[in-house]
Coordinates of C-alpha atoms in Angstrom, one line a residue:
X341 CA -105.9 -23.0 -71.0
X342 CA -104.9 -26.3 -69.4
X343 CA -106.4 -29.7 -69.6
X344 CA -105.1 -32.8 -67.9
X345 CA -105.7 -36.4 -67.1
X346 CA -104.5 -38.2 -64.0
X347 CA -102.5 -41.4 -64.2
X348 CA -101.2 -42.9 -61.0
X349 CA -97.8 -44.5 -61.2
X350 CA -96.5 -46.6 -58.3
X351 CA -92.8 -46.4 -57.6
X352 CA -91.0 -49.6 -56.6
X353 CA -87.5 -50.8 -56.3
X354 CA -87.0 -49.2 -52.8
X355 CA -85.0 -51.1 -50.3
X356 CA -84.8 -50.8 -46.5
X357 CA -81.9 -52.0 -44.4
X358 CA -82.8 -54.6 -41.8
X359 CA -82.8 -53.2 -38.2
X360 CA -79.8 -55.4 -37.2
X361 CA -77.8 -54.3 -40.2
X362 CA -78.6 -50.6 -39.4
X363 CA -77.5 -51.0 -35.8
X364 CA -74.3 -52.7 -36.8
X365 CA -73.4 -49.9 -39.2
X366 CA -74.3 -47.3 -36.6
X367 CA -72.0 -49.0 -34.1
X368 CA -69.2 -49.1 -36.7
X369 CA -69.7 -45.4 -37.3
X370 CA -69.6 -44.6 -33.6
X371 CA -66.4 -46.7 -33.2
X372 CA -64.8 -44.8 -36.1
X373 CA -65.7 -41.4 -34.6
X374 CA -64.0 -42.3 -31.3
X375 CA -60.7 -43.0 -33.1
X376 CA -60.7 -39.7 -35.1
X377 CA -60.3 -36.5 -33.1
X378 CA -62.6 -33.6 -34.0
X379 CA -64.3 -35.0 -37.0
X380 CA -65.6 -32.5 -39.5
X381 CA -69.2 -33.2 -40.5
X382 CA -70.2 -31.5 -43.7
X383 CA -74.0 -31.2 -44.1
X384 CA -75.6 -32.2 -47.4
X385 CA -75.6 -29.2 -49.9
X386 CA -79.4 -29.0 -49.9
X387 CA -79.3 -28.3 -46.1
X388 CA -76.2 -26.2 -45.8
X389 CA -77.7 -22.8 -46.5
X390 CA -80.5 -23.3 -44.1
X391 CA -78.9 -25.4 -41.4
X392 CA -82.2 -27.2 -40.9
X393 CA -83.1 -30.5 -42.5
X394 CA -86.8 -29.7 -42.1
X395 CA -86.6 -26.3 -43.7
X396 CA -89.2 -27.3 -46.4
X397 CA -91.8 -27.9 -43.6
X398 CA -91.1 -24.5 -42.1
X399 CA -91.3 -22.7 -45.5
X400 CA -94.6 -24.4 -46.4
X401 CA -96.1 -23.6 -43.0
X402 CA -95.0 -20.0 -43.5
X403 CA -96.1 -19.3 -47.1
X404 CA -98.5 -22.0 -48.0
X405 CA -101.7 -20.0 -47.3
X406 CA -100.6 -17.4 -49.9
X407 CA -100.6 -19.9 -52.7
X408 CA -104.0 -20.3 -54.5
X409 CA -105.8 -22.5 -57.0
X410 CA -107.1 -20.8 -60.1
X411 CA -109.9 -22.3 -62.2
X412 CA -110.8 -20.7 -65.5
X413 CA -113.4 -21.4 -68.2
X414 CA -114.2 -20.0 -71.6
X415 CA -117.0 -20.6 -74.1
X416 CA -116.0 -21.5 -77.6
X417 CA -118.6 -21.0 -80.3
X418 CA -118.1 -23.0 -83.5
X419 CA -118.3 -21.1 -86.8
X420 CA -120.7 -21.9 -89.5
X421 CA -119.0 -22.1 -93.0
X422 CA -119.8 -19.2 -95.3
X423 CA -121.3 -21.7 -97.8
X424 CA -124.2 -22.3 -95.5
X425 CA -125.2 -18.6 -95.8
X426 CA -125.5 -18.8 -99.6
X427 CA -129.2 -18.3 -100.6
X428 CA -129.1 -21.2 -103.1
X429 CA -127.8 -23.5 -100.4
X430 CA -130.6 -22.5 -98.1
X431 CA -133.2 -23.1 -100.8
X432 CA -131.8 -26.5 -101.6
X433 CA -131.7 -27.7 -98.0
X434 CA -134.6 -25.7 -96.8
X435 CA -134.5 -24.8 -93.1
X436 CA -132.0 -27.6 -92.2
X437 CA -129.1 -25.2 -91.7
X438 CA -126.6 -26.0 -89.0
X439 CA -126.6 -23.8 -86.0
X440 CA -123.5 -22.6 -84.1
X441 CA -122.5 -24.9 -81.3
X442 CA -121.0 -23.9 -78.0
X443 CA -118.5 -25.8 -75.8
X444 CA -116.8 -24.8 -72.6
X445 CA -113.1 -25.2 -72.1
X446 CA -111.9 -25.5 -68.6
X447 CA -108.4 -25.2 -67.1
X448 CA -106.7 -25.1 -63.8
X449 CA -103.5 -23.6 -62.5
X450 CA -101.9 -21.9 -59.5
X451 CA -101.1 -18.4 -58.4
X452 CA -99.7 -16.5 -55.4
X453 CA -100.9 -13.5 -53.5
X454 CA -98.7 -10.3 -53.6
X455 CA -100.9 -7.8 -51.8
X456 CA -103.2 -8.3 -48.8
X457 CA -106.0 -6.5 -50.7
X458 CA -106.2 -9.4 -53.3
X459 CA -103.8 -9.0 -56.2
X460 CA -102.5 -12.3 -57.4
X461 CA -99.9 -13.3 -59.9
X462 CA -100.2 -16.3 -62.3
X463 CA -99.4 -17.3 -65.9
X464 CA -101.1 -15.7 -68.8
X465 CA -101.9 -19.0 -70.3
X466 CA -103.9 -20.0 -67.2
X467 CA -106.4 -17.1 -67.7
X468 CA -106.1 -16.3 -71.4
X469 CA -109.5 -15.7 -73.0
X470 CA -111.3 -16.8 -69.9
X471 CA -115.0 -15.9 -69.4
X472 CA -114.8 -16.7 -65.7
X473 CA -111.9 -17.0 -63.2
X474 CA -112.4 -18.6 -59.8
X475 CA -109.7 -18.3 -57.1
X476 CA -109.7 -20.8 -54.2
X477 CA -107.6 -20.1 -51.1
X478 CA -106.0 -22.8 -49.0
X479 CA -108.6 -22.3 -46.3
X480 CA -111.3 -23.3 -48.8
X481 CA -112.8 -19.8 -49.5
X482 CA -113.5 -19.1 -53.2
X483 CA -113.7 -15.8 -55.0
X484 CA -114.5 -14.6 -58.5
X485 CA -111.3 -13.2 -60.1
X486 CA -110.9 -10.2 -62.3
X487 CA -108.0 -10.2 -64.9
X488 CA -106.2 -6.9 -64.5
X489 CA -103.9 -7.6 -67.4
X490 CA -101.9 -10.4 -69.1
X491 CA -98.8 -10.5 -71.2
X492 CA -98.5 -13.6 -73.5
X493 CA -95.0 -12.6 -74.5
X494 CA -93.6 -13.3 -71.0
X495 CA -96.6 -15.5 -69.9
X496 CA -97.4 -13.3 -66.8
X497 CA -100.9 -12.2 -65.7
X498 CA -102.3 -10.3 -62.7
X499 CA -105.8 -11.0 -61.3
X500 CA -107.6 -9.5 -58.4
X501 CA -110.2 -10.8 -55.9
X502 CA -112.4 -8.8 -53.6
X503 CA -110.8 -9.6 -50.2
X504 CA -108.7 -8.1 -47.5
X505 CA -106.1 -9.1 -44.9
X506 CA -104.8 -11.9 -47.1
X507 CA -101.5 -13.6 -46.5
X508 CA -98.8 -12.6 -49.0
X509 CA -95.4 -13.9 -50.3
X510 CA -92.1 -12.1 -49.7
X511 CA -90.2 -11.5 -52.9
X512 CA -86.5 -12.5 -53.4
X513 CA -83.9 -11.5 -55.9
X514 CA -83.7 -13.7 -59.0
X515 CA -80.6 -12.0 -60.3
X516 CA -78.5 -13.5 -57.6
X517 CA -79.5 -17.1 -58.0
X518 CA -76.9 -19.9 -58.5
X519 CA -77.2 -23.4 -59.8
X520 CA -77.4 -25.9 -56.9
X521 CA -79.5 -23.7 -54.6
X522 CA -82.4 -25.5 -52.9
X523 CA -85.9 -24.6 -54.0
X524 CA -89.5 -25.5 -53.2
X525 CA -92.5 -25.5 -55.5
X526 CA -96.1 -25.2 -54.3
X527 CA -99.1 -25.5 -56.5
X528 CA -102.0 -27.7 -57.7
X529 CA -100.6 -30.2 -60.2
X530 CA -103.2 -32.4 -61.9
X531 CA -105.9 -31.1 -59.6
X532 CA -104.1 -32.2 -56.4
X533 CA -104.3 -29.1 -54.3
X534 CA -101.5 -27.7 -52.1
X535 CA -98.9 -30.1 -53.5
X536 CA -95.3 -29.4 -52.3
X537 CA -92.2 -30.6 -54.2
X538 CA -88.5 -29.6 -53.7
X539 CA -85.2 -29.8 -55.6
X540 CA -82.5 -27.4 -56.7
X541 CA -81.9 -24.8 -59.4
X542 CA -80.4 -26.8 -62.3
X543 CA -79.5 -23.8 -64.4
X544 CA -80.2 -20.1 -65.0
X545 CA -80.5 -18.0 -68.2
X546 CA -82.3 -20.6 -70.3
X547 CA -83.6 -18.8 -73.4
X548 CA -87.0 -19.4 -74.9
X549 CA -85.3 -21.0 -77.9
X550 CA -83.4 -23.3 -75.6
X551 CA -86.7 -24.9 -74.3
X552 CA -88.7 -24.7 -77.5
X553 CA -90.6 -21.5 -76.7
X554 CA -89.0 -19.1 -79.1
X555 CA -92.0 -16.8 -79.0
X556 CA -91.4 -16.0 -75.3
X557 CA -89.0 -13.2 -74.2
X558 CA -87.8 -14.8 -71.0
X559 CA -84.5 -16.1 -69.6
X560 CA -85.9 -19.1 -67.6
X561 CA -84.7 -20.7 -64.4
X562 CA -84.4 -24.5 -64.8
X563 CA -85.3 -26.7 -61.8
X564 CA -85.6 -30.4 -61.0
X565 CA -88.4 -29.8 -58.5
X566 CA -91.3 -31.8 -59.9
X567 CA -93.6 -29.5 -61.9
X568 CA -96.7 -30.7 -63.8
X569 CA -99.8 -29.3 -65.5
X570 CA -101.6 -27.3 -62.8
X571 CA -98.4 -26.0 -61.3
X572 CA -98.5 -23.2 -63.8
X573 CA -98.4 -19.8 -62.2
X574 CA -97.4 -21.1 -58.8
X575 CA -94.3 -20.0 -56.8
X576 CA -90.8 -21.3 -56.8
X577 CA -89.4 -20.5 -53.4
X578 CA -85.9 -20.3 -51.8
X579 CA -85.1 -21.7 -48.4
X580 CA -86.2 -18.4 -46.7
X581 CA -89.6 -18.7 -48.2
X582 CA -89.1 -15.9 -50.7
X583 CA -90.6 -16.4 -54.1
X584 CA -87.8 -16.3 -56.7
X585 CA -89.6 -17.5 -59.8
X586 CA -93.0 -18.4 -61.2
X587 CA -93.4 -22.0 -62.4
X588 CA -94.5 -22.1 -66.0
X589 CA -93.3 -24.9 -68.3
X590 CA -92.1 -28.5 -68.7
X591 CA -90.7 -30.4 -71.6
X592 CA -93.1 -33.2 -72.5
X593 CA -91.7 -36.6 -71.9
X594 CA -88.7 -35.4 -69.8
X595 CA -88.1 -35.8 -66.1
X596 CA -86.5 -33.2 -63.9
X597 CA -86.8 -30.5 -66.5
X598 CA -89.0 -27.7 -65.2
X599 CA -88.8 -24.0 -66.0
X600 CA -89.8 -20.9 -64.2
X601 CA -89.9 -17.2 -64.9
X602 CA -87.5 -15.2 -62.7
X603 CA -89.4 -13.1 -60.2
X604 CA -87.5 -9.9 -61.2
X605 CA -89.0 -10.3 -64.7
X606 CA -92.5 -11.1 -63.2
X607 CA -92.4 -8.0 -61.0
X608 CA -91.4 -5.8 -63.9
X609 CA -94.2 -7.1 -66.1
X610 CA -96.8 -7.2 -63.4
X611 CA -96.2 -3.6 -62.4
X612 CA -96.9 -2.5 -66.0
X613 CA -100.0 -4.7 -66.1
X614 CA -101.3 -3.2 -62.9
X615 CA -100.6 0.3 -64.1
X616 CA -101.9 0.1 -67.7
X617 CA -103.4 -3.4 -68.2
X618 CA -100.9 -4.2 -71.0
X619 CA -97.2 -4.4 -71.8
X620 CA -95.6 -3.1 -74.9
X621 CA -92.4 -5.0 -76.0
X622 CA -89.9 -3.4 -78.4
X623 CA -90.0 -4.9 -81.9
X624 CA -87.7 -4.6 -84.9
X625 CA -89.3 -6.9 -87.5
X626 CA -86.5 -9.3 -88.4
X627 CA -85.9 -13.1 -88.6
X628 CA -82.4 -14.1 -87.7
X629 CA -80.1 -16.9 -87.1
X630 CA -76.8 -17.3 -85.2
X631 CA -74.0 -17.5 -87.7
X632 CA -71.8 -20.6 -87.5
X633 CA -69.3 -22.1 -90.0
X634 CA -71.9 -24.8 -90.9
X635 CA -74.7 -22.3 -91.4
X636 CA -72.4 -20.0 -93.4
X637 CA -71.4 -22.9 -95.7
X638 CA -75.0 -23.9 -96.3
X639 CA -76.1 -20.4 -97.0
X640 CA -73.2 -19.8 -99.5
X641 CA -74.0 -23.1 -101.3
X642 CA -77.6 -22.0 -101.7
X643 CA -77.2 -18.3 -102.4
X644 CA -74.0 -18.6 -104.5
X645 CA -72.8 -15.2 -105.8
X646 CA -76.1 -13.5 -104.8
X647 CA -74.9 -13.0 -101.2
X648 CA -71.4 -11.8 -100.3
X649 CA -71.2 -13.3 -96.8
X650 CA -67.7 -12.6 -95.3
X651 CA -68.5 -12.5 -91.6
X652 CA -67.4 -15.6 -89.5
X653 CA -69.7 -14.9 -86.5
X654 CA -72.6 -12.6 -85.6
X655 CA -76.3 -12.7 -86.1
X656 CA -77.5 -13.1 -89.7
X657 CA -80.7 -11.5 -90.9
X658 CA -82.6 -13.9 -93.1
X659 CA -85.9 -12.0 -93.4
X660 CA -87.1 -8.4 -92.9
X661 CA -90.8 -7.8 -92.3
X662 CA -92.2 -5.3 -94.8
X663 CA -92.9 -1.8 -93.3
X664 CA -91.4 -2.9 -90.0
X665 CA -88.9 -0.6 -88.1
X666 CA -86.0 -2.7 -89.5
X667 CA -87.3 -2.2 -93.0
X668 CA -87.8 1.5 -92.6
X669 CA -84.3 1.9 -91.1
X670 CA -82.7 0.1 -94.0
X671 CA -81.7 -3.2 -92.6
X672 CA -81.4 -5.9 -95.3
X673 CA -81.4 -9.6 -95.7
X674 CA -77.8 -10.8 -95.5
X675 CA -76.8 -8.2 -93.0
X676 CA -74.8 -9.6 -90.0
X677 CA -75.4 -7.8 -86.7
X678 CA -72.2 -7.3 -84.9
X679 CA -73.3 -5.0 -82.1
X680 CA -76.4 -3.3 -80.6
X681 CA -76.1 -0.1 -78.6
X682 CA -72.3 -0.6 -78.7
X683 CA -72.6 -4.1 -77.1
X684 CA -71.1 -7.0 -79.2
X685 CA -73.5 -9.8 -80.1
X686 CA -72.9 -13.3 -81.5
X687 CA -76.2 -15.0 -80.7
X688 CA -79.8 -14.3 -81.4
X689 CA -80.6 -14.5 -77.7
X690 CA -78.2 -11.6 -77.1
X691 CA -80.0 -9.6 -79.7
X692 CA -83.4 -10.4 -78.2
X693 CA -82.2 -9.3 -74.7
X694 CA -80.8 -6.0 -75.9
X695 CA -83.9 -5.2 -78.0
X696 CA -86.1 -6.0 -75.0
X697 CA -84.1 -3.6 -72.9
X698 CA -84.5 -0.8 -75.5
X699 CA -87.2 1.9 -75.6
X700 CA -90.0 2.1 -78.1
X701 CA -89.6 5.0 -80.4
X702 CA -86.0 5.8 -79.3
X703 CA -83.1 5.4 -81.7
X704 CA -81.3 2.0 -81.2
X705 CA -77.8 2.0 -82.8
X706 CA -77.1 -1.3 -84.7
X707 CA -73.8 -2.1 -86.4
X708 CA -73.9 -4.6 -89.2
X709 CA -71.5 -6.1 -91.7
X710 CA -72.7 -5.8 -95.2
X711 CA -70.7 -7.1 -98.2
X712 CA -67.6 -6.9 -96.2
X713 CA -68.2 -3.4 -95.0
X714 CA -69.2 -2.1 -91.6
X715 CA -72.5 -0.1 -91.7
X716 CA -74.1 1.9 -88.8
X717 CA -77.9 1.9 -88.8
X718 CA -80.3 3.5 -86.3
X719 CA -83.6 1.7 -85.7
X720 CA -86.6 3.0 -83.7
X721 CA -88.3 -0.1 -82.2
X722 CA -92.1 -0.2 -82.4
X723 CA -94.6 -2.0 -80.1
X724 CA -94.5 -5.8 -80.8
X725 CA -97.7 -6.9 -82.6
X726 CA -99.1 -9.6 -80.3
X727 CA -101.0 -12.7 -81.5
X728 CA -103.5 -14.2 -79.2
X729 CA -104.7 -17.8 -79.3
X730 CA -108.2 -18.8 -80.1

């Protein structure tokens, strides 16, 4: 659920060239171009792929009607401590026993339409636990939304409204994205409907642990397009107006650091949500750390002779959840994972990706180094136990 306050900041320190100065510089430029035959004009990078300096306007006109505002609310009932139910307490205080109190939490986010019959994608945290979901189209029409399914592990949700002949967004390919590509974000930040911002892709493949969201199984796209609370669930678009990611997170206090879920991930998850209403993620039941010389030294100083850690790199298991697939298969604290399904691993992010690609109930070969020896272990991943907020 989202909550926000609005603080207006006026930006200053902008300067304009006097008209005379501009004319002078323009004349100088014209003089220079006459002395250099066949000058090569290189367009700014943000325009080069589209060839049109007004490509943002065209994209917004093309796809803007398919971006929606999503308002949600849920009723929270406060619990009465068990002590108040004690008969002696009731006799002492008589009938003056506190009653449960209710309060309503409200949030607002964005979404985009993927089918003309009313299926809409947004973030799970926008609608999580909501008693009521309201969808507002750009033309002002409002509809009650039904949550078809949500996946807090990837923060993707699908909702549906009772409508037909709706505008939809075309889908791009997030696997082919490169840093530096121009992008456009459309959403409803801080309650300001139909807000458009633009920028570039700053990086790809940011893991959840990179951005402080280690509970999420997503390799995020980083962008410097302005994203604020309320943009959650809205589309990140390429210059052709195709959605290539879903805006989802920012780092508090930072500027130009926004993160979006790749659309290929969103599609994979949403298809499962539409089909079954849920998504099962493979789960091993381990806590792990990327092994580095510094971490190895600290572990050896603490464990002493109790742990014979000889590996120089890999992923060290520091805890095994009781009765988990890892525990049943025989993985132990102190094991260093060297490969999964015959693919070498040296970081926890690589382990997470390979586990996510595995199949629940199907044997997953894991090679570990244990006390200087190589050990082959087969683990059958189980469905990930999902905790829900509130």
